[in-house]
Structure formats: C-alpha cells, structure tokens
CSV table of C-alpha atoms in Angstrom, one decimal:
chain,number,residue,atom,x,y,z
A,1,MET,CA,-44.6,-117.3,-33.1
A,2,LYS,CA,-45.9,-120.9,-34.2
A,3,LYS,CA,-47.0,-121.2,-38.3
A,4,LEU,CA,-47.0,-124.0,-40.4
A,5,ILE,CA,-44.7,-122.6,-43.2
A,6,ASN,CA,-42.1,-123.4,-45.1
A,7,LYS,CA,-40.8,-119.3,-45.4
A,8,VAL,CA,-42.2,-116.8,-44.7
A,9,ASP,CA,-41.8,-115.2,-47.9
A,10,SER,CA,-43.5,-117.3,-50.1
A,11,ILE,CA,-46.6,-118.4,-48.3
A,12,VAL,CA,-48.6,-117.0,-50.5
A,13,ASP,CA,-46.7,-118.8,-54.0
A,14,GLU,CA,-47.7,-121.5,-51.7
A,15,MET,CA,-50.6,-121.3,-50.7
A,16,LEU,CA,-51.4,-120.8,-54.4
A,17,ASP,CA,-50.5,-123.7,-55.5
A,18,GLY,CA,-51.8,-125.6,-52.9
A,19,MET,CA,-54.8,-124.5,-54.0
A,20,THR,CA,-54.8,-124.9,-57.2
A,21,ALA,CA,-53.9,-128.5,-56.2
A,22,ALA,CA,-56.7,-128.7,-54.5
A,23,TYR,CA,-59.0,-127.6,-56.6
A,24,PRO,CA,-58.3,-128.5,-59.8
A,25,GLN,CA,-61.4,-128.3,-61.2
A,26,TYR,CA,-62.5,-125.1,-60.2
A,27,VAL,CA,-59.1,-122.7,-60.4
A,28,LYS,CA,-55.9,-122.8,-62.6
A,29,ARG,CA,-52.5,-120.7,-61.5
A,30,LEU,CA,-51.4,-118.2,-64.1
A,31,GLU,CA,-48.4,-118.8,-64.9
A,32,GLY,CA,-45.1,-116.9,-62.8
A,33,LEU,CA,-48.5,-114.5,-61.2
A,34,ASN,CA,-50.6,-115.1,-58.8
A,35,VAL,CA,-53.5,-115.4,-60.7
A,36,LEU,CA,-56.3,-117.5,-59.8
A,37,VAL,CA,-58.9,-117.9,-62.7
A,38,ARG,CA,-61.1,-120.4,-63.6
A,39,ALA,CA,-59.8,-123.9,-65.0
A,40,LYS,CA,-61.8,-124.2,-67.9
A,41,GLY,CA,-60.9,-120.1,-69.2
A,42,ALA,CA,-63.0,-117.1,-70.7
A,43,THR,CA,-66.6,-117.5,-71.0
A,44,PRO,CA,-68.8,-114.8,-73.2
A,45,LYS,CA,-70.4,-113.2,-70.2
A,46,VAL,CA,-68.9,-110.8,-67.9
A,47,ALA,CA,-66.5,-111.0,-65.6
A,48,LEU,CA,-65.5,-110.4,-62.1
A,49,VAL,CA,-62.1,-110.0,-60.6
A,50,SER,CA,-61.6,-109.2,-57.2
A,51,GLY,CA,-58.2,-109.5,-54.4
A,52,GLY,CA,-56.4,-108.2,-52.0
A,53,GLY,CA,-54.0,-109.1,-49.1
A,54,SER,CA,-53.9,-112.1,-49.3
A,55,GLY,CA,-54.2,-113.2,-45.3
A,56,HIS,CA,-57.9,-113.4,-45.3
A,57,GLU,CA,-58.6,-117.0,-47.0
A,58,PRO,CA,-60.8,-117.7,-49.0
A,59,SER,CA,-61.4,-114.3,-49.7
A,60,HIS,CA,-60.6,-113.9,-53.2
A,61,GLY,CA,-58.9,-117.1,-54.9
A,62,GLY,CA,-61.6,-119.2,-52.2
A,63,PHE,CA,-64.2,-117.4,-55.4
A,64,VAL,CA,-63.4,-118.5,-58.4
A,65,GLY,CA,-66.5,-120.4,-59.9
A,66,ARG,CA,-69.5,-120.5,-61.5
A,67,GLY,CA,-72.1,-118.3,-60.2
A,68,MET,CA,-69.8,-115.6,-58.7
A,69,LEU,CA,-65.7,-114.6,-59.4
A,70,ASP,CA,-64.1,-115.1,-62.9
A,71,GLY,CA,-60.6,-114.8,-61.5
A,72,ALA,CA,-58.9,-113.9,-58.6
A,73,VAL,CA,-55.7,-111.8,-57.5
A,74,ALA,CA,-52.6,-112.3,-54.5
A,75,GLY,CA,-50.5,-109.5,-53.6
A,76,GLU,CA,-48.4,-109.9,-49.9
A,77,VAL,CA,-50.5,-111.0,-46.9
A,78,PHE,CA,-51.8,-107.9,-46.6
A,79,THR,CA,-50.2,-105.8,-49.0
A,80,SER,CA,-52.7,-105.4,-52.6
A,81,PRO,CA,-51.7,-106.5,-55.6
A,82,THR,CA,-49.5,-105.5,-58.3
A,83,PRO,CA,-51.8,-103.2,-60.7
A,84,ASP,CA,-49.5,-105.8,-63.5
A,85,GLN,CA,-51.1,-108.4,-62.0
A,86,VAL,CA,-55.0,-107.3,-61.7
A,87,TYR,CA,-54.4,-106.8,-66.0
A,88,GLU,CA,-53.2,-109.7,-66.5
A,89,ALA,CA,-56.0,-111.0,-64.4
A,90,VAL,CA,-59.2,-109.2,-66.2
A,91,LYS,CA,-57.3,-110.0,-69.5
A,92,ALA,CA,-56.6,-114.0,-68.0
A,93,VAL,CA,-60.5,-113.8,-67.5
A,94,ASN,CA,-61.4,-110.9,-70.1
A,95,GLY,CA,-65.0,-113.3,-72.4
A,96,GLY,CA,-65.8,-110.2,-74.8
A,97,LYS,CA,-68.0,-108.8,-72.8
A,98,GLY,CA,-66.2,-106.9,-70.4
A,99,VAL,CA,-65.4,-106.9,-67.1
A,100,LEU,CA,-66.1,-105.5,-63.5
A,101,LEU,CA,-63.2,-105.3,-60.7
A,102,VAL,CA,-64.7,-105.2,-57.5
A,103,ILE,CA,-62.9,-103.4,-54.8
A,104,LYS,CA,-62.5,-103.4,-50.9
A,105,ASN,CA,-62.0,-99.3,-49.6
A,106,TYR,CA,-58.2,-99.6,-49.1
A,107,THR,CA,-56.2,-97.1,-50.5
A,108,GLY,CA,-53.8,-99.5,-52.4
A,109,ASP,CA,-56.1,-101.6,-53.4
A,110,VAL,CA,-58.2,-99.1,-55.4
A,111,MET,CA,-54.7,-97.1,-56.6
A,112,ASN,CA,-53.5,-100.8,-57.4
A,113,PHE,CA,-57.0,-101.7,-59.4
A,114,GLU,CA,-57.8,-98.8,-61.2
A,115,MET,CA,-54.3,-98.3,-62.5
A,116,ALA,CA,-54.6,-101.8,-63.8
A,117,GLU,CA,-58.5,-100.5,-65.6
A,118,GLU,CA,-56.3,-98.0,-67.5
A,119,MET,CA,-54.3,-100.5,-68.6
A,120,ALA,CA,-56.5,-102.6,-70.0
A,121,ALA,CA,-58.9,-99.9,-71.6
A,122,ASP,CA,-55.5,-99.4,-73.6
A,123,GLU,CA,-56.1,-103.0,-75.0
A,124,GLY,CA,-59.0,-102.1,-75.4
A,125,ILE,CA,-60.6,-104.1,-73.0
A,126,THR,CA,-64.1,-102.6,-71.0
A,127,VAL,CA,-63.7,-102.3,-67.8
A,128,GLU,CA,-65.8,-101.1,-65.1
A,129,HIS,CA,-65.0,-101.0,-61.1
A,130,VAL,CA,-66.9,-100.9,-58.1
A,131,ILE,CA,-65.9,-100.2,-54.8
A,132,VAL,CA,-67.0,-102.4,-51.5
A,133,ALA,CA,-66.5,-100.0,-48.1
A,134,ASP,CA,-69.3,-102.1,-45.8
A,135,ASP,CA,-67.2,-101.2,-42.3
A,136,VAL,CA,-69.2,-98.9,-39.9
A,137,ALA,CA,-67.1,-99.0,-37.5
A,138,VAL,CA,-65.0,-96.3,-38.6
A,139,GLU,CA,-65.0,-93.6,-41.1
A,140,ASN,CA,-61.0,-93.4,-41.9
A,141,SER,CA,-57.9,-95.4,-40.8
A,142,THR,CA,-54.3,-96.9,-41.1
A,143,TRP,CA,-55.4,-97.9,-44.7
A,144,THR,CA,-58.7,-95.6,-45.4
A,145,THR,CA,-60.1,-92.5,-46.8
A,146,GLY,CA,-64.0,-93.6,-46.2
A,147,ARG,CA,-64.9,-96.6,-44.7
A,148,ARG,CA,-62.8,-99.9,-45.3
A,149,GLY,CA,-64.7,-103.1,-47.2
A,150,ILE,CA,-64.2,-105.8,-44.8
A,151,ALA,CA,-66.9,-109.3,-45.2
A,152,GLY,CA,-70.0,-107.6,-47.1
A,153,THR,CA,-67.2,-108.2,-50.3
A,154,VAL,CA,-68.6,-112.0,-50.1
A,155,LEU,CA,-72.8,-110.2,-50.9
A,156,VAL,CA,-70.8,-108.6,-53.9
A,157,HIS,CA,-69.4,-111.1,-55.1
A,158,LYS,CA,-72.6,-113.2,-54.9
A,159,ILE,CA,-74.8,-111.7,-56.5
A,160,ALA,CA,-72.7,-109.4,-58.7
A,161,GLY,CA,-71.2,-112.9,-60.2
A,162,ALA,CA,-75.0,-114.2,-60.6
A,163,CYS,CA,-75.7,-111.4,-62.5
A,164,ALA,CA,-73.3,-111.5,-64.2
A,165,GLU,CA,-73.7,-115.4,-65.2
A,166,SER,CA,-77.6,-114.7,-65.6
A,167,GLY,CA,-76.1,-113.2,-69.3
A,168,ALA,CA,-76.5,-109.3,-68.2
A,169,GLU,CA,-74.5,-106.8,-69.7
A,170,LEU,CA,-71.8,-105.0,-67.7
A,171,SER,CA,-74.0,-101.8,-67.0
A,172,GLU,CA,-76.1,-104.4,-65.0
A,173,VAL,CA,-74.0,-106.2,-62.9
A,174,LYS,CA,-72.8,-102.7,-62.2
A,175,ARG,CA,-75.4,-101.0,-61.5
A,176,VAL,CA,-76.7,-104.5,-59.0
A,177,ALA,CA,-73.0,-104.9,-57.6
A,178,GLU,CA,-73.7,-100.6,-56.2
A,179,LYS,CA,-77.2,-101.3,-55.1
A,180,VAL,CA,-75.8,-104.5,-53.3
A,181,ILE,CA,-72.8,-101.7,-51.7
A,182,ALA,CA,-75.6,-99.0,-50.5
A,183,ASN,CA,-77.3,-102.0,-48.7
A,184,VAL,CA,-74.6,-103.6,-46.9
A,185,ARG,CA,-73.1,-102.8,-43.7
A,186,SER,CA,-70.6,-104.8,-41.9
A,187,MET,CA,-69.3,-104.4,-38.4
A,188,GLY,CA,-66.2,-106.8,-36.5
A,189,MET,CA,-64.6,-107.0,-33.4
A,190,ALA,CA,-62.0,-109.5,-31.6
A,191,VAL,CA,-60.8,-111.2,-28.5
A,192,ASN,CA,-57.3,-112.3,-30.2
A,193,ALA,CA,-55.2,-110.3,-32.3
A,194,CYS,CA,-53.5,-112.4,-36.1
A,195,THR,CA,-49.6,-112.3,-35.7
A,196,VAL,CA,-48.8,-111.6,-39.7
A,197,PRO,CA,-45.9,-113.9,-40.4
A,198,ALA,CA,-43.3,-111.8,-41.3
A,199,ALA,CA,-43.7,-109.5,-38.7
A,200,GLY,CA,-43.6,-112.1,-35.5
A,201,LYS,CA,-45.3,-110.8,-33.3
A,202,PRO,CA,-49.4,-109.5,-32.5
A,203,SER,CA,-51.4,-106.5,-34.2
A,204,PHE,CA,-52.3,-105.1,-31.6
A,205,GLU,CA,-52.3,-106.5,-27.9
A,206,LEU,CA,-55.3,-107.5,-25.1
A,207,ALA,CA,-55.2,-107.8,-22.3
A,208,GLY,CA,-56.8,-111.5,-20.8
A,209,ASP,CA,-59.9,-110.2,-19.7
A,210,GLU,CA,-60.2,-107.5,-23.2
A,211,VAL,CA,-61.6,-107.6,-26.4
A,212,GLU,CA,-61.3,-104.8,-29.2
A,213,ILE,CA,-64.6,-103.9,-30.7
A,214,GLY,CA,-64.7,-102.4,-34.8
A,215,ILE,CA,-61.7,-104.3,-35.9
A,216,GLY,CA,-60.7,-104.2,-39.4
A,217,ILE,CA,-59.3,-107.3,-41.5
A,218,HIS,CA,-55.4,-106.4,-41.9
A,219,GLY,CA,-55.2,-106.7,-38.0
A,220,GLU,CA,-55.7,-102.8,-37.4
A,221,PRO,CA,-57.2,-102.1,-33.8
A,222,GLY,CA,-60.9,-100.9,-33.9
A,223,THR,CA,-62.2,-98.0,-31.9
A,224,HIS,CA,-62.2,-99.1,-28.5
A,225,ARG,CA,-61.1,-101.4,-25.6
A,226,GLU,CA,-63.5,-103.1,-22.9
A,227,LYS,CA,-64.0,-105.9,-20.9
A,228,ILE,CA,-64.9,-109.4,-22.2
A,229,SER,CA,-68.7,-110.1,-21.6
A,230,ASP,CA,-70.8,-112.9,-23.0
A,231,VAL,CA,-71.3,-113.4,-26.9
A,232,ASN,CA,-75.0,-111.9,-26.1
A,233,ASN,CA,-74.1,-108.6,-25.5
A,234,ILE,CA,-70.9,-108.3,-28.1
A,235,ALA,CA,-73.3,-109.1,-30.9
A,236,ASP,CA,-75.5,-105.8,-29.6
A,237,LYS,CA,-73.0,-103.5,-29.8
A,238,LEU,CA,-72.2,-104.6,-33.4
A,239,LEU,CA,-75.4,-104.7,-34.4
A,240,GLU,CA,-76.6,-101.1,-32.8
A,241,LYS,CA,-74.0,-99.6,-35.0
A,242,ILE,CA,-74.9,-101.5,-37.9
A,243,PHE,CA,-78.7,-100.2,-37.2
A,244,ALA,CA,-77.3,-96.6,-35.8
A,245,GLU,CA,-77.3,-96.2,-39.5
A,246,GLY,CA,-81.0,-96.2,-40.2
A,247,ILE,CA,-81.5,-98.4,-43.7
A,248,TYR,CA,-83.4,-100.2,-41.7
A,249,ALA,CA,-87.1,-99.9,-41.1
A,250,LYS,CA,-89.7,-102.3,-39.5
A,251,GLY,CA,-91.0,-105.2,-42.1
A,252,ASP,CA,-88.4,-104.9,-44.7
A,253,GLU,CA,-86.1,-108.4,-45.1
A,254,VAL,CA,-82.7,-108.9,-44.5
A,255,ALA,CA,-79.3,-111.5,-45.2
A,256,VAL,CA,-77.2,-112.6,-42.0
A,257,LEU,CA,-73.7,-113.8,-42.6
A,258,VAL,CA,-72.2,-113.9,-39.2
A,259,ASN,CA,-68.3,-113.9,-41.1
A,260,GLY,CA,-65.2,-115.6,-38.9
A,261,MET,CA,-61.6,-114.0,-38.4
A,262,GLY,CA,-59.4,-116.5,-38.7
A,263,GLY,CA,-59.8,-118.4,-35.5
A,264,THR,CA,-62.6,-118.3,-34.1
A,265,PRO,CA,-64.3,-121.4,-33.3
A,266,LEU,CA,-66.7,-122.6,-35.7
A,267,MET,CA,-69.3,-122.9,-32.3
A,268,GLU,CA,-68.9,-119.9,-30.6
A,269,LEU,CA,-69.5,-118.7,-35.2
A,270,LEU,CA,-73.0,-120.7,-34.3
A,271,VAL,CA,-74.0,-118.8,-31.2
A,272,ALA,CA,-72.7,-115.8,-32.2
A,273,ASN,CA,-75.9,-116.2,-34.7
A,274,LYS,CA,-78.4,-117.3,-32.5
A,275,HIS,CA,-78.6,-114.2,-30.3
A,276,VAL,CA,-78.1,-112.1,-33.9
A,277,LYS,CA,-81.1,-113.8,-35.8
A,278,ALA,CA,-83.5,-113.3,-32.8
A,279,VAL,CA,-82.6,-109.6,-32.6
A,280,VAL,CA,-82.7,-108.7,-36.0
A,281,GLU,CA,-86.1,-110.5,-36.0
A,282,GLY,CA,-87.0,-108.7,-32.8
A,283,ARG,CA,-86.3,-105.6,-34.3
A,284,GLY,CA,-89.3,-106.4,-37.4
A,285,LEU,CA,-87.1,-106.9,-39.9
A,286,LYS,CA,-87.2,-111.0,-41.9
A,287,VAL,CA,-83.9,-113.2,-41.7
A,288,ALA,CA,-83.8,-114.0,-45.7
A,289,LYS,CA,-80.9,-115.9,-45.8
A,290,THR,CA,-77.8,-116.8,-43.1
A,291,ILE,CA,-74.6,-117.4,-43.5
A,292,VAL,CA,-72.1,-118.6,-40.9
A,293,GLY,CA,-68.7,-119.2,-41.9
A,294,ASN,CA,-65.3,-117.5,-41.9
A,295,TYR,CA,-65.9,-116.3,-46.0
A,296,MET,CA,-63.8,-113.0,-45.6
A,297,THR,CA,-60.3,-113.2,-42.4
A,298,SER,CA,-57.4,-112.1,-40.9
A,299,LEU,CA,-55.1,-115.2,-40.7
A,300,ASP,CA,-55.7,-116.3,-37.3
A,301,MET,CA,-57.0,-113.7,-35.5
A,302,GLU,CA,-60.3,-114.4,-32.7
A,303,GLY,CA,-63.2,-113.5,-33.1
A,304,PHE,CA,-66.4,-112.1,-36.6
A,305,SER,CA,-68.3,-109.5,-37.9
A,306,VAL,CA,-71.3,-109.3,-38.3
A,307,THR,CA,-73.5,-108.5,-42.3
A,308,LEU,CA,-76.9,-106.8,-42.2
A,309,LEU,CA,-78.4,-106.8,-46.1
A,310,LYS,CA,-81.6,-104.8,-46.8
A,311,LEU,CA,-82.8,-107.5,-49.8
A,312,ASP,CA,-85.1,-106.9,-52.5
A,313,ASP,CA,-86.6,-108.5,-54.4
A,314,GLU,CA,-83.8,-108.6,-57.3
A,315,LEU,CA,-81.3,-109.2,-55.1
A,316,LYS,CA,-82.7,-112.4,-53.0
A,317,LYS,CA,-83.5,-114.2,-55.9
A,318,TYR,CA,-79.4,-113.5,-57.3
A,319,LEU,CA,-78.4,-114.1,-53.7
A,320,ASP,CA,-80.5,-117.7,-54.0
A,321,ALA,CA,-78.8,-118.8,-57.6
A,322,PRO,CA,-76.8,-121.4,-57.5
A,323,ALA,CA,-72.9,-121.7,-57.2
A,324,ASP,CA,-70.0,-124.0,-57.5
A,325,THR,CA,-66.6,-122.1,-56.0
A,326,PRO,CA,-64.4,-123.4,-53.6
A,327,ALA,CA,-65.2,-122.1,-50.8
A,328,PHE,CA,-69.2,-121.7,-51.4
A,329,VAL,CA,-71.3,-124.4,-53.1
A,330,GLN,CA,-75.1,-123.5,-53.5
A,331,PHE,CA,-78.0,-125.6,-55.4
C-alpha cells in the first residue's frame, strides 16, 4: 500500500487541521473535536449540519460556508461520527432558529445523528433531520436498511443551504430538503476499489478487464461485475437504472451531477458527462444545470456516479443561488 500519510491513526486529525490551515476564511475547528463550523460563527438563521465518515472529501467539510452547511462532523475513515460530536456541532451552529441535520442513509449515521438530535432537544434546541437515500443500485446493503445515501446528498446541501440562507423557517428548509430527496436519484461504478489506510488492501478485487457496477461510497462492492467497455456504454447502464425509477418525464428540467469517486481524472468525467447530457436530452428532458467533479468520493476509488435531480422553479432558484465554500463556489 502506498499512501501519502504520516500515521494511520492520525489521518483525520491532520486532515481537519490541514483544511483549517488552507481555508481559515471559511472554517474553524471546534477545539478537541472533529467538527468544522463557519469561521464567522453562528448566525441568526436556520443552521445545517451534515457529516459522516471521513474519506469522502470534499464532503463534508468542504461544503461549510455561505449558502450550504454551517457545520460538518467527521468520523474516522468510513465510520460514523459519535453522537457527542454531532451534538457539539449542533450547539456551536445554533443561531436560535433551529438546526436541520442532513443524514446519509447508513445505519450508524442515522442512529448517531438521531441520538444527537435527542441530546440537543433536551437542551432546548429545536432540531429536525432528513435522510438522503438516492442510490438506486440496491435496496439494502452492508451498512443500510433501505437505499444508501450517496452523491445526491451534495445537492441537498446546496438547495437546503440556499433556502436556509434566504431566511426561511426550519419547517420550510426541511420541506425543501425533502423535496430534493424525493426527486434525486444516483448510481455509481468503479474501475478500481479504494484502499482504506487501516486495512492496507483494496476493499474488493477486480481483474484487469473488469468493472464493478452499483458500488457504494464506503468501498462496498456493487450489484455485479462485468467486462470493461467504453464509458458511453457504462453511463447508459447507470442511466437506465435511474430512468427506471419513473420519476422523469419528457419536458422535465433536471440537474446533472457527474461525480468522481476520488481517483478518476477530470478528463474522463467530462467524457462521461458528454454522453450523459446527450442521453438525457435524447429522452426529451432539459439539462438546466451540470456539475462535474469530485464531490462525494471514496478515498482513491477510480470510477464515477451519475445523479439526476428533477427540478421545479423553487428548486432551480435555490440551486442557482450563490454559495461560497471551500469546495463549491457559485456567484
């Protein structure tokens, strides 16, 4: 295993300090905690907190800033953050208007974030939560009951964050987040698995001519393996499963997110996006916004996921609203 690290057990700690060193205008770290919050502190609006295991960078700390998250909680690599860390994040960002927790549908995340919500409620802080489950690949998986939450979570951060920034009440921010969740679908694939530093070996093995279809973001294997083919054919298979959901109709406007898994060159993601756009438009849909890059990764996994979000005027407005964070800037 080759990794540019110092010690396995200090990776997350050093990564968080490295982020604050790089982006002090955006984020600060709560002392003694794996929590990043906005550098300027809590503001009198609804606050958003998200998080999960590390290894998905720039998620989640990279989205702390104006128009997106107020706080991000980092667990160890692919491990849910503890309830007390989430609780401290909630306390730190609460500006008196309540806090919305955005949780990816993994058993540990759901349990620990909901425990933190109860702890905060005992302190008189109003907290609500939403659970993102956008992955169409599998119904249940290694760490979930129900569908996994993957790259579509980034669009929940963006749209719910913009809604909160506009001054909306907590109930309204939650409603908008739930609308995104109801209309977003994703699916991913891998050319090569990721290597968790503590494990020292790939999470699954692929032959030189194989790809894995339907992977998760924690190094989970997918639904099946097949011989590698051109990227257009692979993208078709991901889109076929997404369109099979039946929520997209001719004339709809959609946002497209072509998300790198961490080890895929931008060149290859852009080639995939060219075909994704052509297929989507060929079905009579209009691509209103395209986002391409690494947003919800799986360490050094080589591969990509495709996310489609059906838009209406409200979601479009918030998706197009300004954002200013380390990993997502839009004016």
